mmCIF file of C-alpha atoms in Angstrom:
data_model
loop_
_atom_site.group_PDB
_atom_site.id
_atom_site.type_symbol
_atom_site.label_atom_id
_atom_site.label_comp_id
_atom_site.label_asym_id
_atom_site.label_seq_id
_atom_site.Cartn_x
_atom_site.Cartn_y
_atom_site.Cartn_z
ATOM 1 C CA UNK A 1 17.503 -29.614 4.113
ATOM 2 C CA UNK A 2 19.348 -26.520 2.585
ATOM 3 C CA UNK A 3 18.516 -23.349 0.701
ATOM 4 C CA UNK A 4 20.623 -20.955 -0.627
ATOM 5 C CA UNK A 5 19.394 -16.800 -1.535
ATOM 6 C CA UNK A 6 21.499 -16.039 -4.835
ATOM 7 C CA UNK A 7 21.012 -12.236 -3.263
ATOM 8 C CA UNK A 8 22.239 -12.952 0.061
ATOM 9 C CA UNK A 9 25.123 -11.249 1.425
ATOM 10 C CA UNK A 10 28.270 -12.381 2.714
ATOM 11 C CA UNK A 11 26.797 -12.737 5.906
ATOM 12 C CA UNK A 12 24.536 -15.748 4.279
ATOM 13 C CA UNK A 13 21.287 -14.080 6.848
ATOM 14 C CA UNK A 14 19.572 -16.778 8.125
ATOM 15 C CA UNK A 15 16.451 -15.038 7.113
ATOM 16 C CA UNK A 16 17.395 -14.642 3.661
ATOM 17 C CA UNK A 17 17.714 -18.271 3.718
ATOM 18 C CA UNK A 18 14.884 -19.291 5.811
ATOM 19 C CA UNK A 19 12.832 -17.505 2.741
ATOM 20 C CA UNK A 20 14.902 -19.316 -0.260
ATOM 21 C CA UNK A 21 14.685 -22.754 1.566
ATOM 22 C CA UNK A 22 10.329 -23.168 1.753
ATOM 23 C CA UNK A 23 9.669 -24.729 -1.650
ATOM 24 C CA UNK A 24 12.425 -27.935 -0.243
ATOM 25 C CA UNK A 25 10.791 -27.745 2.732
ATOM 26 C CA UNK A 26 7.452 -28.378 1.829
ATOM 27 C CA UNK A 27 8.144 -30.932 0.116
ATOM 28 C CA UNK A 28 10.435 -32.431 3.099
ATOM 29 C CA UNK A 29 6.902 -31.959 5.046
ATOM 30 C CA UNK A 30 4.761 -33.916 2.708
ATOM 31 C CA UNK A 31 7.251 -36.553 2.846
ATOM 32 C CA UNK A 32 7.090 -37.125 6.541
ATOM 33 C CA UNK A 33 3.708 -36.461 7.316
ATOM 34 C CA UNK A 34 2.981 -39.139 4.304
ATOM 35 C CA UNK A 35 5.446 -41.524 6.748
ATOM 36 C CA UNK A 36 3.131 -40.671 9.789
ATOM 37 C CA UNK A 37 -0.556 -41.261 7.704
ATOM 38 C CA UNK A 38 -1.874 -43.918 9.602
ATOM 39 C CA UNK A 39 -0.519 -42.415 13.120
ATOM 40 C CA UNK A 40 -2.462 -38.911 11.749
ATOM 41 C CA UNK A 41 -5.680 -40.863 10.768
ATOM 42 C CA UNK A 42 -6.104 -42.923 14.148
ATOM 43 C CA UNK A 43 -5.883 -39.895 16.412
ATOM 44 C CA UNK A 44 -7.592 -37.765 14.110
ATOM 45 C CA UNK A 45 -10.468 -39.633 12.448
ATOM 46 C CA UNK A 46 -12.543 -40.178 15.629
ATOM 47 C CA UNK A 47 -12.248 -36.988 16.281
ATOM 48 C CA UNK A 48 -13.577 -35.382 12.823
ATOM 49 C CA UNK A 49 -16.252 -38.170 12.884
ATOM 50 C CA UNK A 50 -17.762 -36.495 15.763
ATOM 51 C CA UNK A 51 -20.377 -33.413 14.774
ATOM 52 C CA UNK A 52 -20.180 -31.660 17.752
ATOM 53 C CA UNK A 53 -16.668 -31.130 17.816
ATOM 54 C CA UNK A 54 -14.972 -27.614 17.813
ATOM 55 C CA UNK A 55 -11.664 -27.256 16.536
ATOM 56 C CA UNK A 56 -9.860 -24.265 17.886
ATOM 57 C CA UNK A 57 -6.936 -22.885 16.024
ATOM 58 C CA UNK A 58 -4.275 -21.169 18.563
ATOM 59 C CA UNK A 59 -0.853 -19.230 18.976
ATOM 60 C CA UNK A 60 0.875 -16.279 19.562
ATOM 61 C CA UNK A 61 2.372 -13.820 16.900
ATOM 62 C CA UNK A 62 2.473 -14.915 13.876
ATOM 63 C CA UNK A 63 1.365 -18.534 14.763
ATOM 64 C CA UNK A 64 -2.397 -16.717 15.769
ATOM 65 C CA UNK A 65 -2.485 -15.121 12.539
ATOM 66 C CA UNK A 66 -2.072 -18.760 10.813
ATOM 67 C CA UNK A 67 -4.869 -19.668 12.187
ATOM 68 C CA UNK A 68 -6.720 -16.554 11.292
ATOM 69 C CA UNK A 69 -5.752 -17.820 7.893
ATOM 70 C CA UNK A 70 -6.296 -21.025 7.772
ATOM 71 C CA UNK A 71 -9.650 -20.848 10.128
ATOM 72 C CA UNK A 72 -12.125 -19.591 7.674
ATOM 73 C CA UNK A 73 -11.494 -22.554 4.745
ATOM 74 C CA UNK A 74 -11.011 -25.046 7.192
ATOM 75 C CA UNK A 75 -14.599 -24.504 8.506
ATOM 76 C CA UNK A 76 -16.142 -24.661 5.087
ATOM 77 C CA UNK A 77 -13.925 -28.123 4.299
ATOM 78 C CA UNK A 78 -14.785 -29.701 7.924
ATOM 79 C CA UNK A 79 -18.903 -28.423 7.827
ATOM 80 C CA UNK A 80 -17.941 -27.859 11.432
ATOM 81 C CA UNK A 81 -17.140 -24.967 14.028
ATOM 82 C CA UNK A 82 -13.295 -24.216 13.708
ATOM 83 C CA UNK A 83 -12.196 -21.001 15.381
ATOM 84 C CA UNK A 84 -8.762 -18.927 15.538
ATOM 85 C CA UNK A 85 -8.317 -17.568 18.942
ATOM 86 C CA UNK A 86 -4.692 -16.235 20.305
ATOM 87 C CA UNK A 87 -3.137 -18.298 22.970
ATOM 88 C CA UNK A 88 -2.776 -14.489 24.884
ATOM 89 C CA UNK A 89 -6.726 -14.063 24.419
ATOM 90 C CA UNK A 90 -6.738 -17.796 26.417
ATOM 91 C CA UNK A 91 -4.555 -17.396 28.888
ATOM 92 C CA UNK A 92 -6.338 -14.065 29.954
ATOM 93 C CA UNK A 93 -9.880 -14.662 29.221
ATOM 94 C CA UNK A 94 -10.304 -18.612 29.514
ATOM 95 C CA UNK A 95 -13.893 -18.850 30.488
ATOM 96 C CA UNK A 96 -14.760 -16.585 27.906
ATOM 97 C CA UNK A 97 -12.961 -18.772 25.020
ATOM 98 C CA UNK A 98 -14.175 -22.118 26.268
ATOM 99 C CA UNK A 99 -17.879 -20.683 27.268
ATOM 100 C CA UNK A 100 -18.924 -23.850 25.464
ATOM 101 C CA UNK A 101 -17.774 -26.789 27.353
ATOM 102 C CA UNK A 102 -17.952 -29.083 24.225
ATOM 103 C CA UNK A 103 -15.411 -31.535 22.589
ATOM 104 C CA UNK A 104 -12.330 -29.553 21.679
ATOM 105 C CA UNK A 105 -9.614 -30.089 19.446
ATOM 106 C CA UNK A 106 -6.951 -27.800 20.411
ATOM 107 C CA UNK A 107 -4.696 -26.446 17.113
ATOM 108 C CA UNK A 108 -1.239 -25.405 18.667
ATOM 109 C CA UNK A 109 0.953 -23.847 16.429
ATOM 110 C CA UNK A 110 4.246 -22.589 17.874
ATOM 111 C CA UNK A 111 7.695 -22.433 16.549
ATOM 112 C CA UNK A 112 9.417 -22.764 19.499
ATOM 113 C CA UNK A 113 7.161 -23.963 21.635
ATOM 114 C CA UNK A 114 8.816 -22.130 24.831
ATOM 115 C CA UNK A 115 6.666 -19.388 24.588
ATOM 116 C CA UNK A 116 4.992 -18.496 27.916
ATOM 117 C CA UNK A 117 1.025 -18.418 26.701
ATOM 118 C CA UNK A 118 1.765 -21.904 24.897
ATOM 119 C CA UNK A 119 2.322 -23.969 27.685
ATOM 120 C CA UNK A 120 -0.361 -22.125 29.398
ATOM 121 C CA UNK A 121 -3.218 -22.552 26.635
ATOM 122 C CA UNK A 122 -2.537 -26.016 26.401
ATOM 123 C CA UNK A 123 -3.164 -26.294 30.382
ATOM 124 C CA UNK A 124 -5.832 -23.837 30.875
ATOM 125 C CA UNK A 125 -7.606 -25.591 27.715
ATOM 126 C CA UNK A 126 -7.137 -28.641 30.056
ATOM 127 C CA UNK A 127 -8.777 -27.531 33.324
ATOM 128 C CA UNK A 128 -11.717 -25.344 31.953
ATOM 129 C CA UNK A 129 -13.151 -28.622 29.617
ATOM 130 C CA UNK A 130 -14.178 -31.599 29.866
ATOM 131 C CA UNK A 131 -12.836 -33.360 26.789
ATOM 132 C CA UNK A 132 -9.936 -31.650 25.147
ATOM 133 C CA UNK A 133 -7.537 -32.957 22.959
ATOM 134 C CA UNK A 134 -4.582 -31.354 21.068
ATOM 135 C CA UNK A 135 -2.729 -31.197 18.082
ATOM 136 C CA UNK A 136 0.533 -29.723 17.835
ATOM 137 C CA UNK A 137 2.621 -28.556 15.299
ATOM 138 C CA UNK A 138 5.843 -27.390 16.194
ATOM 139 C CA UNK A 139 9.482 -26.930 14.598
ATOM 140 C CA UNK A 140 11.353 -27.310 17.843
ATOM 141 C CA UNK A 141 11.755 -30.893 19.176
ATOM 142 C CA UNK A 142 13.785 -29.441 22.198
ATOM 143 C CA UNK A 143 10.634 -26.979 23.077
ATOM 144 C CA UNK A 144 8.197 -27.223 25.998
ATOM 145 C CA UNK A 145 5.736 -27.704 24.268
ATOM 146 C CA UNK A 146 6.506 -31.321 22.029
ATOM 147 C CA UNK A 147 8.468 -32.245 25.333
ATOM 148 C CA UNK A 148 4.703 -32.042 27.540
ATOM 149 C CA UNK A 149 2.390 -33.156 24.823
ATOM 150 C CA UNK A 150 4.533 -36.385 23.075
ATOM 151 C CA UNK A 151 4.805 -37.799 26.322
ATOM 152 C CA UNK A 152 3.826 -41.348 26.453
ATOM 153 C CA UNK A 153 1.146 -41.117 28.696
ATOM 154 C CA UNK A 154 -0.612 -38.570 26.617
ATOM 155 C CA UNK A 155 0.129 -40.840 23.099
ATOM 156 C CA UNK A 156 -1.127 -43.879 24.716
ATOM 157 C CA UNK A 157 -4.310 -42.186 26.028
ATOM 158 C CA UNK A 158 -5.096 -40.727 22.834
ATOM 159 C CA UNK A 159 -5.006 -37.210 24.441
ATOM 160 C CA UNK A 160 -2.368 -35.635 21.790
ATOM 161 C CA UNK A 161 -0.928 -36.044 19.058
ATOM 162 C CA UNK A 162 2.796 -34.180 18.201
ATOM 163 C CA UNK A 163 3.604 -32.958 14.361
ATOM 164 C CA UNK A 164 7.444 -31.860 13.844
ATOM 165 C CA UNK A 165 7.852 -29.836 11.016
ATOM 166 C CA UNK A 166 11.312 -31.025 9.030
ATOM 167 C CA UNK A 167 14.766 -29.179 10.542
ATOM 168 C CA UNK A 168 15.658 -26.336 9.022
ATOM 169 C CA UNK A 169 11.854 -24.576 9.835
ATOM 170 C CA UNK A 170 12.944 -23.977 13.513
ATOM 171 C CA UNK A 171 14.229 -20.120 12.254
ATOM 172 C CA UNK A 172 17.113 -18.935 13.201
ATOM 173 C CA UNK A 173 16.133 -15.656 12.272
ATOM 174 C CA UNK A 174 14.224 -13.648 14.330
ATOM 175 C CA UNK A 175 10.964 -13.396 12.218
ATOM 176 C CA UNK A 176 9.085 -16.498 11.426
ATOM 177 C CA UNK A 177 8.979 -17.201 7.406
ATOM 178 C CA UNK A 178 9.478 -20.942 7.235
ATOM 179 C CA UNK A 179 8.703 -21.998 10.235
ATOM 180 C CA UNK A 180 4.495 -20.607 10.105
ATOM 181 C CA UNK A 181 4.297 -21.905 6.351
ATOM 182 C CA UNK A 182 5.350 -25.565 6.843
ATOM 183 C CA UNK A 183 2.952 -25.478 9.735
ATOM 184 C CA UNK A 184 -0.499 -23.763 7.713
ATOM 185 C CA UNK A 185 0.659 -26.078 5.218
ATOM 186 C CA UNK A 186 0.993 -29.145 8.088
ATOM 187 C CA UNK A 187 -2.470 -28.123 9.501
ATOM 188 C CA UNK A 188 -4.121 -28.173 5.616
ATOM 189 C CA UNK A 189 -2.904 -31.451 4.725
ATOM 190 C CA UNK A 190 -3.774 -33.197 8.048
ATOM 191 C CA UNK A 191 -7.003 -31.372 8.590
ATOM 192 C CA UNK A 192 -8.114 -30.080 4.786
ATOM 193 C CA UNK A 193 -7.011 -32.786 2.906
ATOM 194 C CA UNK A 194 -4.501 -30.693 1.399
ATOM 195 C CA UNK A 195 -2.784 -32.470 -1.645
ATOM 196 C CA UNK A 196 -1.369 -29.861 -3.716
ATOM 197 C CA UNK A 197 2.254 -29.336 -1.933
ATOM 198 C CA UNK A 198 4.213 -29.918 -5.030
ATOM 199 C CA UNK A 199 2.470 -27.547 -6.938
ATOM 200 C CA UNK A 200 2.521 -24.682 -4.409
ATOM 201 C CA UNK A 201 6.270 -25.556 -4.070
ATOM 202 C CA UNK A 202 6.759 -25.269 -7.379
ATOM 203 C CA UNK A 203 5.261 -21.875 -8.205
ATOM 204 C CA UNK A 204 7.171 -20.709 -5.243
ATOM 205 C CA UNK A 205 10.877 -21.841 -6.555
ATOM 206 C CA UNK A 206 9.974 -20.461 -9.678
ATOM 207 C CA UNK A 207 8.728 -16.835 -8.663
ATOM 208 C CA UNK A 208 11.082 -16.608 -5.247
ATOM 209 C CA UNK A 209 13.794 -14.868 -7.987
ATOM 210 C CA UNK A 210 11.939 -12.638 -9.519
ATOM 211 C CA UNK A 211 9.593 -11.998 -6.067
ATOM 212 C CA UNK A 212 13.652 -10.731 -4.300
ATOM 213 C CA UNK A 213 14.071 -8.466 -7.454
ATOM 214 C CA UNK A 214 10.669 -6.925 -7.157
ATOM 215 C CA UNK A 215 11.096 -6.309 -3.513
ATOM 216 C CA UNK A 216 14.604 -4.815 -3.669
ATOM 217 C CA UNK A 217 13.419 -2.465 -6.222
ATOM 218 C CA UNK A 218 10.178 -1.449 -3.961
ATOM 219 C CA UNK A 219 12.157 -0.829 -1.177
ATOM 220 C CA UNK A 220 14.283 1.977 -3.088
ATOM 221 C CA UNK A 221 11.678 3.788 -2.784
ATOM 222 C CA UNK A 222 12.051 3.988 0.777
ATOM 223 C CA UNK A 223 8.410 4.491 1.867
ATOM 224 C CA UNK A 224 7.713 4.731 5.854
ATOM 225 C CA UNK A 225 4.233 3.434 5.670
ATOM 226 C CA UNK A 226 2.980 0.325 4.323
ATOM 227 C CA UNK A 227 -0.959 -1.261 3.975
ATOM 228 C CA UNK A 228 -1.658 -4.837 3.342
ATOM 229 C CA UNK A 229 -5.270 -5.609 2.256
ATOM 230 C CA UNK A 230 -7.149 -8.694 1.805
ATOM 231 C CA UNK A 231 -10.534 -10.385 2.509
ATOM 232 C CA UNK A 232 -11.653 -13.449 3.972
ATOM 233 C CA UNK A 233 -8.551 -15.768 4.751
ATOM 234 C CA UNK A 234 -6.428 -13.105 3.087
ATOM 235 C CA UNK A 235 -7.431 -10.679 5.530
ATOM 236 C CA UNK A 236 -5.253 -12.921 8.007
ATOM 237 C CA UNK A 237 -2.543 -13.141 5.280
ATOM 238 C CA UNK A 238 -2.608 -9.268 5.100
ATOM 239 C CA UNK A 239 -2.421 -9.131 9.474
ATOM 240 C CA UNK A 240 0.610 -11.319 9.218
ATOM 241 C CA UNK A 241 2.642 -9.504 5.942
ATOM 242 C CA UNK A 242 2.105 -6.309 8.180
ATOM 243 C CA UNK A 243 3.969 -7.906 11.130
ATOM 244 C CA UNK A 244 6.482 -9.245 8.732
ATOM 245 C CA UNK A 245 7.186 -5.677 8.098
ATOM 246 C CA UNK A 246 7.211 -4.227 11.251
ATOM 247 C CA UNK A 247 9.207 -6.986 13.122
ATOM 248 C CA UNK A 248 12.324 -6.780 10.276
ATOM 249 C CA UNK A 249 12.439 -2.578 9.898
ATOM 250 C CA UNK A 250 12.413 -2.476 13.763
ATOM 251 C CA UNK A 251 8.988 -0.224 13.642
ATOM 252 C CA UNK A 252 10.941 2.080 11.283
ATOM 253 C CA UNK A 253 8.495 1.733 8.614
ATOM 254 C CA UNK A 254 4.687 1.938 9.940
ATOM 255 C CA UNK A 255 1.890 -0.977 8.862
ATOM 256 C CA UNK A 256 -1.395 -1.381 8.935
ATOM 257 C CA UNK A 257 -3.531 -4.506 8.034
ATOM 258 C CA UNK A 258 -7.210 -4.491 7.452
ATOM 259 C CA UNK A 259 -9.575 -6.223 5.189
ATOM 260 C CA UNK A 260 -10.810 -4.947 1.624
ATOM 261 C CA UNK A 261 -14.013 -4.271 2.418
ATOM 262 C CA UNK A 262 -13.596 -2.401 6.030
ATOM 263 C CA UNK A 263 -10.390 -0.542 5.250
ATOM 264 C CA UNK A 264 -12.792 2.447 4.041
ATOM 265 C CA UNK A 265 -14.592 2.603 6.811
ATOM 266 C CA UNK A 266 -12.156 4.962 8.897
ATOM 267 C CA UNK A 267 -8.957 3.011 8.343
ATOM 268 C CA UNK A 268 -8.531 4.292 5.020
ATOM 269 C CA UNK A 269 -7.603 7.678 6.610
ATOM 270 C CA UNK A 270 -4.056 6.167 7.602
ATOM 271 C CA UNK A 271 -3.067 6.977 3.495
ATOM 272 C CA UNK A 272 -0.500 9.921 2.659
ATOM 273 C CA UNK A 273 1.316 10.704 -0.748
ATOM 274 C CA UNK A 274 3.880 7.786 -0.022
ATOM 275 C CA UNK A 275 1.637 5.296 1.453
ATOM 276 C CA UNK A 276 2.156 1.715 -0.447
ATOM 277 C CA UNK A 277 -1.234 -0.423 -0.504
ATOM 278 C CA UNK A 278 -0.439 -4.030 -1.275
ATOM 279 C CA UNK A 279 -4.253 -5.908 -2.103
ATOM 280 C CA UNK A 280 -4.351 -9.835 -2.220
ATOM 281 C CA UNK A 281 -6.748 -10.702 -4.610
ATOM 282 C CA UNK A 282 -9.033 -13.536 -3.533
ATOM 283 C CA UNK A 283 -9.534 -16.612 -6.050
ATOM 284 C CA UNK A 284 -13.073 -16.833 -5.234
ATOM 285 C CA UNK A 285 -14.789 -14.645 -8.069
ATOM 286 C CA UNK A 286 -17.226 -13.468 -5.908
ATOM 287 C CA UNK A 287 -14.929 -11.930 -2.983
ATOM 288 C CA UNK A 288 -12.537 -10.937 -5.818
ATOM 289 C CA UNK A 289 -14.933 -8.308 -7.190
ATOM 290 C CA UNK A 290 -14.606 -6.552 -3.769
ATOM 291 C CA UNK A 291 -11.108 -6.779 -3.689
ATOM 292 C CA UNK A 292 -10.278 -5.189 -7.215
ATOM 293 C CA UNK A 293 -12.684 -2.660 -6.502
ATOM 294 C CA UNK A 294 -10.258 -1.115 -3.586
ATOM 295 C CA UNK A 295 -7.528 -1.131 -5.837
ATOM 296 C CA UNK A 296 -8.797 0.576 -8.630
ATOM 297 C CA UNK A 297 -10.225 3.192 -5.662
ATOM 298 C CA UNK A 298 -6.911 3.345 -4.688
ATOM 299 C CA UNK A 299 -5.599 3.788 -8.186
ATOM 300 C CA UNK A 300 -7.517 6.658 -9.080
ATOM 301 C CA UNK A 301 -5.959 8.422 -5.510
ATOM 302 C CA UNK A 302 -2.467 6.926 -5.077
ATOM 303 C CA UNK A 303 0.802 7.173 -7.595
ATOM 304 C CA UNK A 304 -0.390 3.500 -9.595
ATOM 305 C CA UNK A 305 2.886 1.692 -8.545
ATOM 306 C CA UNK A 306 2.168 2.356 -4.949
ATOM 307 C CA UNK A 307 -0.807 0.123 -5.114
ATOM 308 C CA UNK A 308 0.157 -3.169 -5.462
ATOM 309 C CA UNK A 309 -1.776 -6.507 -6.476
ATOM 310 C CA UNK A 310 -1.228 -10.032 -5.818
ATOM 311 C CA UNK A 311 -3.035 -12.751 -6.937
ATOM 312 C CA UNK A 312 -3.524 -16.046 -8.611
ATOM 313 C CA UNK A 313 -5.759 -15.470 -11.952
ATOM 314 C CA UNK A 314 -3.981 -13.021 -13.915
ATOM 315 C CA UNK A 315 -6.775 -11.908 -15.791
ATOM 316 C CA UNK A 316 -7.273 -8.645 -17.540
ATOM 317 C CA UNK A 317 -3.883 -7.439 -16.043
ATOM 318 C CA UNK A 318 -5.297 -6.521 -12.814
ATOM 319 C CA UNK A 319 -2.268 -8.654 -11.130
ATOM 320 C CA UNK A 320 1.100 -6.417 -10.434
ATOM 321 C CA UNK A 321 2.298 -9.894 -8.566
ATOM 322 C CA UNK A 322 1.091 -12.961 -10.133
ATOM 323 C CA UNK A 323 1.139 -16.681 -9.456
ATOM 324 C CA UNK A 324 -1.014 -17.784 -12.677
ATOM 325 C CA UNK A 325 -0.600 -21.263 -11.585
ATOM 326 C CA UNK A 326 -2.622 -21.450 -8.397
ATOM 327 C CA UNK A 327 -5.438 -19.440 -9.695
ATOM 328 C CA UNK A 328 -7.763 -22.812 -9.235
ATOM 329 C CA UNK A 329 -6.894 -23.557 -5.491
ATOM 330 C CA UNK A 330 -8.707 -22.279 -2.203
ATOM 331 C CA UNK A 331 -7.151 -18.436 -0.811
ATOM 332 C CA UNK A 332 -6.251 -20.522 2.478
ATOM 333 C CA UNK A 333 -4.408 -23.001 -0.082
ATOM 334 C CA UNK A 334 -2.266 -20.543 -1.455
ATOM 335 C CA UNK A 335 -1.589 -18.232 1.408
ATOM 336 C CA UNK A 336 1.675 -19.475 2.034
ATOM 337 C CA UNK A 337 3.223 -18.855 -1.462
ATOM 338 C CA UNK A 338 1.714 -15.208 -1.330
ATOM 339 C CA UNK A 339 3.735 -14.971 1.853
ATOM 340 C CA UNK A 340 6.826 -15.440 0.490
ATOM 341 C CA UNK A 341 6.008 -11.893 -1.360
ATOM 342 C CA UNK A 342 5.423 -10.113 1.936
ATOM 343 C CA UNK A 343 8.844 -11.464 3.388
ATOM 344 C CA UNK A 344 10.826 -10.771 0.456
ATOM 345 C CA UNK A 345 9.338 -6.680 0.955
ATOM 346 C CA UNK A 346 10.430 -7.033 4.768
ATOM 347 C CA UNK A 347 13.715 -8.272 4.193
ATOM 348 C CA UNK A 348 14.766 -5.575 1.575
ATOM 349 C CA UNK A 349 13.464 -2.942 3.305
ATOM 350 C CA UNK A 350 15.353 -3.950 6.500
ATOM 351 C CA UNK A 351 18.308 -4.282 4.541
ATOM 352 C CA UNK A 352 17.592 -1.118 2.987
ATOM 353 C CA UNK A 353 17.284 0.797 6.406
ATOM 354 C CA UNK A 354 20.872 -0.914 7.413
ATOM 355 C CA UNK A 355 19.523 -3.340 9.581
ATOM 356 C CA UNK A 356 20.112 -6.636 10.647
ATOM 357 C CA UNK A 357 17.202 -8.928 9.561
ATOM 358 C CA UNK A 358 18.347 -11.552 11.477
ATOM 359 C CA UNK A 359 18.711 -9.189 14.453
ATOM 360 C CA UNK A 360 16.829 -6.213 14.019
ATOM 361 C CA UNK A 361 16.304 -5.421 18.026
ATOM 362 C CA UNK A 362 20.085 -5.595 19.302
ATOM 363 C CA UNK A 363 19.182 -4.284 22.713
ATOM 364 C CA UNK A 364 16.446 -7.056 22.864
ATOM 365 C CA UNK A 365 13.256 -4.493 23.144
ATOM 366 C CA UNK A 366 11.513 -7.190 21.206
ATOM 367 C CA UNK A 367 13.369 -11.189 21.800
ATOM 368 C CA UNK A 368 12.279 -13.412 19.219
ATOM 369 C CA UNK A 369 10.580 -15.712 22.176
ATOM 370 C CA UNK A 370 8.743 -13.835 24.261
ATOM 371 C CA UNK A 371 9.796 -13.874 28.009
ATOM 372 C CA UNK A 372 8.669 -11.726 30.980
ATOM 373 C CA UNK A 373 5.188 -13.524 30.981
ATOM 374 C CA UNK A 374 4.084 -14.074 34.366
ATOM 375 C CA UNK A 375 1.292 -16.870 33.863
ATOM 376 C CA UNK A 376 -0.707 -16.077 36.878
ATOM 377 C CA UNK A 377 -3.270 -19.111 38.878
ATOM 378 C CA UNK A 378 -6.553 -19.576 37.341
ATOM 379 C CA UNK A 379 -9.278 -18.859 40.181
ATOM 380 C CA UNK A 380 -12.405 -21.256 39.536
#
């Protein structure tokens, strides 16, 4: 699988190209997981069957804030308990994460899958209940993680069952862009039923062109301080597009996330003259009406192109960013094409500050896996 970023620069960044490269590798995904259908349904089926079973979504990073997305739609698909909760909230506060000693599906996401907290999640998860089984998706066959849980034992018992995403996600870069959308997208079709990858790939090849032009001309402005808003899953998508930010400018430009509705509760006081607000607009009609509300507040304070809309609907011209296409799927649904916005604005502005996208901590103040985790005994 290869992807090319006509704006790329001689270097060929392995960001820039992890970005361009999404809409082939979705499609690579549906193709393999369709290879793997009855595998999926045998180890998974049983498990959905059962109504008292809580699925727990879980990573580190950006693989949490998947699940932040993904949780909320996931839960209204399943008519069951499905919860996102950080593989560092786990490995510090077990018993308070697993107060329920019920039948657990554990959600890993990691790219990796040699982060510290993974391993430890997965093993903690293990000891505190009684019946817990686990689902990985990872882009790293080589990784502790697929290396503990595809182990034979643990196939043949029924206790896990190990999802590679296609090569090529495993970035090289130090950011995660298509590595965490091949796996929301993994978790929705194996999970939600999720059969609308061509579709989201296609809207994505078509606007990743004019999405890089967009972003390049944003980050001219050079603004220091950046606000993502959204609500329900969105408010995840917005938590991970400020990351995006951070993690590529190096901390150089400031970001804040917070949902549509709470962001003027207090939070709103983190606006200046320069601040750019970017608001994902919900397809749900109902949550939308919240979410166009803080943008025309905004517009009435803020310079109108600092306060920037994404959506799906394109109606009445409320969209700055559109994707008119997808304006008839679920917010968790199209979270990962809305992404590709967000990492397009991270990338130019990193570029824009002179950094290295790829590498934008040289002295390694920040690694792109964690280390220096000491995973310390669990005391009954």
């Amino acid at each position: 699988m290869t992807g090319t970023d006509p704006a790329a620069d001689a270097a060929d960044l392995w960001t820039a190209r992890e970005i361009a490269q999404q809409p082939a590798a979705w499609r690579e995904l549906a193709g393999s997981l369709g290879g793997r259908r009855q595998e999926i349904e045998d180890f998974l089926g049983p498990l959905l069957a059962r109504d008292d079973l809580r699925i727990v979504l879980t990573g580190a990073g950006t693989s949490a804030f998947a699940g932040q997305i993904l949780a909320p739609g996931l839960a209204r698909t399943l008519h069951r308990r499905v919860d996102a909760v950080a593989t560092t909230d786990i490995v510090s506060n077990p018993h308070d994460h697993f107060a329920a000693d019920v039948p657990t599906l554990l959600v890993s996401f990691a790219r990796s899958g040699d982060s510290p907290e993974s391993l430890a999640a997965v093993g903690l998860a293990d000891t505190v209940l009684t019946d817990c089984r686990h689902l990985v998706l990872t882009c790293n066959p080589e990784g502790g993680l697929y290396r503990t849980l595809s182990g034979p034992e643990r196939q043949r018992a029924g206790r896990s069952l190990v999802l590679l995403m296609p090569p090529g996600t495993n970035d090289q870069g130090f950011a995660m862009t298509s590595s965490v959308t091949s796996m929301m997208l993994a978790a929705l079709m194996v999970l939600g039923g999720c059969r609308d990858i061509d579709q989201l790939a296609d809207a994505a090849a078509a606007a990743l062109p004019d999405l890089e032009k967009r972003a390049r001309a944003l980050a001219e402005e050079r603004s220091d301080r950046f606000v993502y808003l959204g609500s329900g899953p969105l408010t995840g998508l917005a938590r991970e597009s400020a990351l995006k930010l951070l993690e590529l400018t190096a901390g150089r430009v400031v970001s804040y996330f917070d949902s549509s509705l709470g962001f003027r509760h207090g939070p709103k006081s983190v606006l200046t003259d320069s601040t750019v607000v970017v608001v994902y607009l919900s397809n749900d009609p109902y949550t939308r009406r919240y979410d166009l509300d803080i943008v025309r507040e905004l517009r009435a304070t803020l310079p109108e192109e600092r306060v920037i809309s994404i959506g799906c609907r394109d109606d009445a011209g409320e969209e700055t960013w559109s994707f008119p296409a997808l304006g008839h799927l679920a917010d968790a649904t199209v979270a990962p094409v809305l992404l590709l916005a967000a990492q397009h604005v991270a990338l130019a502005l990193s570029r824009a500050l002179g950094l290295d996208p790829d590498n934008p901590f040289p002295a390694r103040e920040v690694n792109r896996v964690v280390n220096g985790v000491t995973i310390h005994a669990l005391d009954q």
